[in-house]
Coordinates of C-alpha atoms in Angstrom, one line a residue:
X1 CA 15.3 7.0 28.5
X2 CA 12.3 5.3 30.7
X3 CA 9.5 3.1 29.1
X4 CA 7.1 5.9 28.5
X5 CA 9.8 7.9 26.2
X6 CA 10.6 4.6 24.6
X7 CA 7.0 4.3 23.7
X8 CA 7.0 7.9 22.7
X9 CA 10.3 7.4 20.3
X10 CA 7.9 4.4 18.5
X11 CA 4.8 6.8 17.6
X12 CA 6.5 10.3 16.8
X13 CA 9.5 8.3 14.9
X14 CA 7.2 5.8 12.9
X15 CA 7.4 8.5 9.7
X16 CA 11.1 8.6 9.7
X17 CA 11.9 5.0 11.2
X18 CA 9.0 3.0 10.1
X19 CA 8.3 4.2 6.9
X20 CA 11.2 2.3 4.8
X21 CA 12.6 0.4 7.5
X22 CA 11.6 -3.0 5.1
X23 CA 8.8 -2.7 2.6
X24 CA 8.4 -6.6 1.5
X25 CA 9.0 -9.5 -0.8
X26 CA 9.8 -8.4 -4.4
X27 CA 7.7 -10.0 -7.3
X28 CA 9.7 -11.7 -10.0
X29 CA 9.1 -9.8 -13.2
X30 CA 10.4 -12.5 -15.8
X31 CA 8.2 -14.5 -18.2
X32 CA 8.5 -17.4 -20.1
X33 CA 10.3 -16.5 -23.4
X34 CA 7.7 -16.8 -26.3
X35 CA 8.3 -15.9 -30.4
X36 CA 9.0 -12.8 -31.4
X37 CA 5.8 -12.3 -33.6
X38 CA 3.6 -13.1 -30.7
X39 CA 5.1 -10.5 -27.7
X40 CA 2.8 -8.0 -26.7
X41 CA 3.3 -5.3 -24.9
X42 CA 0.6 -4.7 -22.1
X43 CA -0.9 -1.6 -21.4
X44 CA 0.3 -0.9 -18.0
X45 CA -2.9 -0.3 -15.2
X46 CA -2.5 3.6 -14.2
X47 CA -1.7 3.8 -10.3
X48 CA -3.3 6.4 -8.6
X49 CA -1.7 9.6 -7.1
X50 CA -2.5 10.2 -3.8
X51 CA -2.0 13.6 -2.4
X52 CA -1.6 14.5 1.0
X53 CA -5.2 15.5 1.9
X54 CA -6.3 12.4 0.8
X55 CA -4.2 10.2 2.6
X56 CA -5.0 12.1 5.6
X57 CA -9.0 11.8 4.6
X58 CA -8.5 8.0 4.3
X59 CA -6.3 8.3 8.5
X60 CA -9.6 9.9 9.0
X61 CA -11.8 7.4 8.3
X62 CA -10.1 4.6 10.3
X63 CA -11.3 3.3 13.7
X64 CA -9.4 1.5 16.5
X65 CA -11.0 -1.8 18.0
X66 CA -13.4 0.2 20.6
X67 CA -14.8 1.8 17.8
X68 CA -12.7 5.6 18.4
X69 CA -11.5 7.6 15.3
X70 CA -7.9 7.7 14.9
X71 CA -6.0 11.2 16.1
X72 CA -4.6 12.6 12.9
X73 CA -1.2 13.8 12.3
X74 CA 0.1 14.7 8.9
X75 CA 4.5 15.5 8.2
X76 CA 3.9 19.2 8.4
X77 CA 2.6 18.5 11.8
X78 CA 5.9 15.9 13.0
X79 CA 8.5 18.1 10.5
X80 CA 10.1 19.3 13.6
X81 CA 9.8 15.9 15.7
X82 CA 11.6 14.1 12.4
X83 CA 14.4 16.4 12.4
X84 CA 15.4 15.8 15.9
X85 CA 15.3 12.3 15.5
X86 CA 17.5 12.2 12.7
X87 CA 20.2 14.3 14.5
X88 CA 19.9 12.3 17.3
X89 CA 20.1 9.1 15.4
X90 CA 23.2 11.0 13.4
X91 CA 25.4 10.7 16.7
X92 CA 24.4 6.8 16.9
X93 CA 26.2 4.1 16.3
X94 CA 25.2 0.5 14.9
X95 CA 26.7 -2.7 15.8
X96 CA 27.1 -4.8 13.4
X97 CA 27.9 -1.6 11.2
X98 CA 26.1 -3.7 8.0
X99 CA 23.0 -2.7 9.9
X100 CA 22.8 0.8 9.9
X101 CA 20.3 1.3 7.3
X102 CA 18.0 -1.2 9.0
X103 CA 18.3 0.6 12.5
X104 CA 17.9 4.0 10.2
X105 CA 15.6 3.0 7.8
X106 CA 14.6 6.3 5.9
X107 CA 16.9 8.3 8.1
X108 CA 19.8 7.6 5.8
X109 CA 17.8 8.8 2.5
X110 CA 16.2 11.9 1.8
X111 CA 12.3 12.7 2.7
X112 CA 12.1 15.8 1.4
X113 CA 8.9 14.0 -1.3
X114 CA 7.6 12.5 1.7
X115 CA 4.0 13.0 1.9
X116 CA 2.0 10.9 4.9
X117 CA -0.4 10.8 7.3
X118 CA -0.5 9.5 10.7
X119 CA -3.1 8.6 13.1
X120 CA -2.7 7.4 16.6
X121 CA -4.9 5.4 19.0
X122 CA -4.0 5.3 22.7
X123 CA -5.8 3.0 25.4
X124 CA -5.6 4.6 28.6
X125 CA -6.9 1.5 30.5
X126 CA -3.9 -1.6 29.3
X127 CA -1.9 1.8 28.1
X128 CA -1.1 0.0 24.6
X129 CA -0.9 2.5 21.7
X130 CA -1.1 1.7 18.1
X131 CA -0.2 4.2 14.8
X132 CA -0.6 3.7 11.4
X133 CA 0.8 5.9 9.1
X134 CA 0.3 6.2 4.9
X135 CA 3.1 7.4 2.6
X136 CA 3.4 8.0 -0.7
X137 CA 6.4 10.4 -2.1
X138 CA 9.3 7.8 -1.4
X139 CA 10.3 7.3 -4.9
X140 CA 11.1 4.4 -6.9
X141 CA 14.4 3.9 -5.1
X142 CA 13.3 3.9 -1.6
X143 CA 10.8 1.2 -2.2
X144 CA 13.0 -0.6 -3.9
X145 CA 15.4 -0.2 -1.1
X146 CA 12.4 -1.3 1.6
X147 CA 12.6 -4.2 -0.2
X148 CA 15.9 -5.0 -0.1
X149 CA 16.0 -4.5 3.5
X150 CA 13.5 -7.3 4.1
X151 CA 16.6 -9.8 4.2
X152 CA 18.2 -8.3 7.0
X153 CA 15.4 -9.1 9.9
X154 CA 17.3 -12.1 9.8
X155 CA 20.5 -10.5 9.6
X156 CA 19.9 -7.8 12.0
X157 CA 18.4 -9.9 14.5
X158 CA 20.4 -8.9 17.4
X159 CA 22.2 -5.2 16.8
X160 CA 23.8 -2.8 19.3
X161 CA 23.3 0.6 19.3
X162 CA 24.9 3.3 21.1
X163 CA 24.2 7.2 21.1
X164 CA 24.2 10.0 23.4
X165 CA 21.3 8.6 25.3
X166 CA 23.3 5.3 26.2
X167 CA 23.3 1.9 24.7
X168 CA 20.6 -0.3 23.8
X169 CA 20.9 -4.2 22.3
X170 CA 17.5 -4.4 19.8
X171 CA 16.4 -7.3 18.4
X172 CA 14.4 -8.5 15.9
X173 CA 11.9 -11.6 15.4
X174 CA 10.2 -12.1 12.2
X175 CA 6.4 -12.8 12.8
X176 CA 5.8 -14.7 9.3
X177 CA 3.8 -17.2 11.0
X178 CA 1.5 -14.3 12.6
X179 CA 1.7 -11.4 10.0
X180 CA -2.1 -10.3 8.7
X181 CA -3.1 -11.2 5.7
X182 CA -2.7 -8.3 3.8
X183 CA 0.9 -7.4 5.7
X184 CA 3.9 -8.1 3.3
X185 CA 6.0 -8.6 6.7
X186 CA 5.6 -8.3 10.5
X187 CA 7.8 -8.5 13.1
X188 CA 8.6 -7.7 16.8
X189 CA 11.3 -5.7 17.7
X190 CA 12.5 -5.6 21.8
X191 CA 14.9 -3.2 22.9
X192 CA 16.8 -3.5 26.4
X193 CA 18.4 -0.2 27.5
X194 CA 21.7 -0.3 29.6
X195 CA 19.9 0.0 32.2
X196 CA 18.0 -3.0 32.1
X197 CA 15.0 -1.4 31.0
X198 CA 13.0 -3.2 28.6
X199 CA 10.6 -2.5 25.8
X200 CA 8.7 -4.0 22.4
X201 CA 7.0 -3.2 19.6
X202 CA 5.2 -5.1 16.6
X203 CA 5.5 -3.6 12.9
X204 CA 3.6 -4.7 10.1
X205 CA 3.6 -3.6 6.6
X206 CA 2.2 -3.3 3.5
X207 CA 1.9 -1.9 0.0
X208 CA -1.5 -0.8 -2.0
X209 CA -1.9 1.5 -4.7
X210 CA 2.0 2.7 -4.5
X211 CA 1.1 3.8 -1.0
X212 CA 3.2 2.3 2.0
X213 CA 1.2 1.5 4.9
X214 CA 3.3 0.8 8.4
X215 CA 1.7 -0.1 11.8
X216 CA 3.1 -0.1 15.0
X217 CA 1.7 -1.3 18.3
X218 CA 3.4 -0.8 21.4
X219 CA 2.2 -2.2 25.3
X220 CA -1.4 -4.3 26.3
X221 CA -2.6 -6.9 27.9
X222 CA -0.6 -9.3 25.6
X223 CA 1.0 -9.8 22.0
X224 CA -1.9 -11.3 20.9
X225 CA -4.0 -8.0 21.7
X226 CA -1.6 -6.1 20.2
X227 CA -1.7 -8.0 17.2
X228 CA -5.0 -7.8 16.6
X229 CA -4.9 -3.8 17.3
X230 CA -2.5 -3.3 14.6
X231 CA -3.9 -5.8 12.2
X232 CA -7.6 -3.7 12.4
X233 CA -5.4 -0.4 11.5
X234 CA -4.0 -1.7 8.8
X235 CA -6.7 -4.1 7.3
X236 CA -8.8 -1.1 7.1
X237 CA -6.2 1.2 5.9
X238 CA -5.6 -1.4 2.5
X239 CA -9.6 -1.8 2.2
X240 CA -10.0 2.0 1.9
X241 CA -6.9 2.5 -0.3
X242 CA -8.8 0.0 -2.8

């Protein structure tokens, strides 16, 4: 697998990979005990639906730092791309085995709710590309699960994988110190084939409105540049969810 397909594996396997590979921090949901006669039960603020159309209406509306609408994918378009990369992540195996689900992320729970929308901007000049994609449809479960997973950055930081493609050591670096202000968690993730090819990507996440945003960036001039690509994608994406 050269650099290009390892750049290609990050954009058509953000729904499957990215989408509840780690979701971000839980919220505490205790309060202070109080007497009986004065609990109140609060009427809970309704969360809105989105469907499909409008997700992708929002993907539409997005615009990459040169000012160039996003190319627009929805998971009717990828359904084909999503099954061959779980197959193909079927055959892998994960070292340590404890990080499976991390490597997998949705690919080890169903997708058949998922509903999402995808858009991609590619700069032919550094060659950096950046996607964003906007699910709703994971369920309860798989959210809670993204969660979860947020714990293991730190515990997956160095894992081994090896499929029919060959081996590859991936490992992760949280980017607390970097993440955009309305990310719940970013973080870089470098992969080094057996071959001693090498290649990284940024993710960044967040949760608005019950809808799961991820960003990925891959190549350009810097980190820095790539950071700021993905952090435009998905500033805009929470603004618009509002």
């Amino acid at each position: 697998m050269n650099k290009n397909a390892l750049r290609g594996f990050a954009v058509s396997g953000l729904l499957v990979v990215g989408l509840t590979a780690c979701g971000g921090a839980g919220t505490s949901t205790e309060a202070a005990s109080a007497p009986a006669s004065e609990v109140t039960t609060p009427t809970p603020t309704p969360v809105k639906q989105y469907t499909l159309d409008e997700l992708t209406a929002i993907v539409g509306q997005i615009k990459d730092k040169q000012g160039a609408k996003l190319s627009v994918m929805t998971t009717a378009d990828m359904s084909g791309t999503m099954e061959q990369t779980k197959a193909l992540m079927a055959q892998t195996e994960v070292q340590p085995a404890a990080c499976k689900d991390m490597a997998t992320g949705s690919l080890a729970q169903p997708t058949d709710g998922l509903k999402a929308a995808v858009g991609v901007s590619q700069d032919a000049t550094t060659g950096s590309i950046s996607t964003i994609s906007l699910g709703t449809g994971l369920g309860e479960g798989a959210l809670k699960k993204a969660q979860e997973n947020l714990g293991q950055i730190s515990a997956c930081s160095t894992m081994t994988l090896t499929g029919p493609t060959g081996a590859s050591t991936v490992t992760l670096t949280d980017l607390a110190g970097k993440k955009p202000t309305n990310a719940l968690l970013a973080y870089r993730v470098n992969t080094e084939l057996s071959t001693g090819e090498k290649g990284s990507v940024l993710m960044a996440q967040a949760v608005e409105q019950e809808v799961l945003v991820s960003v990925i960036a891959v190549g350009g001039a810097s980190e820095d540049v790539a950071l700021a690509n993905l952090t435009n994608l998905l500033d805009q994406s929470v603004e618009l969810i509002k």
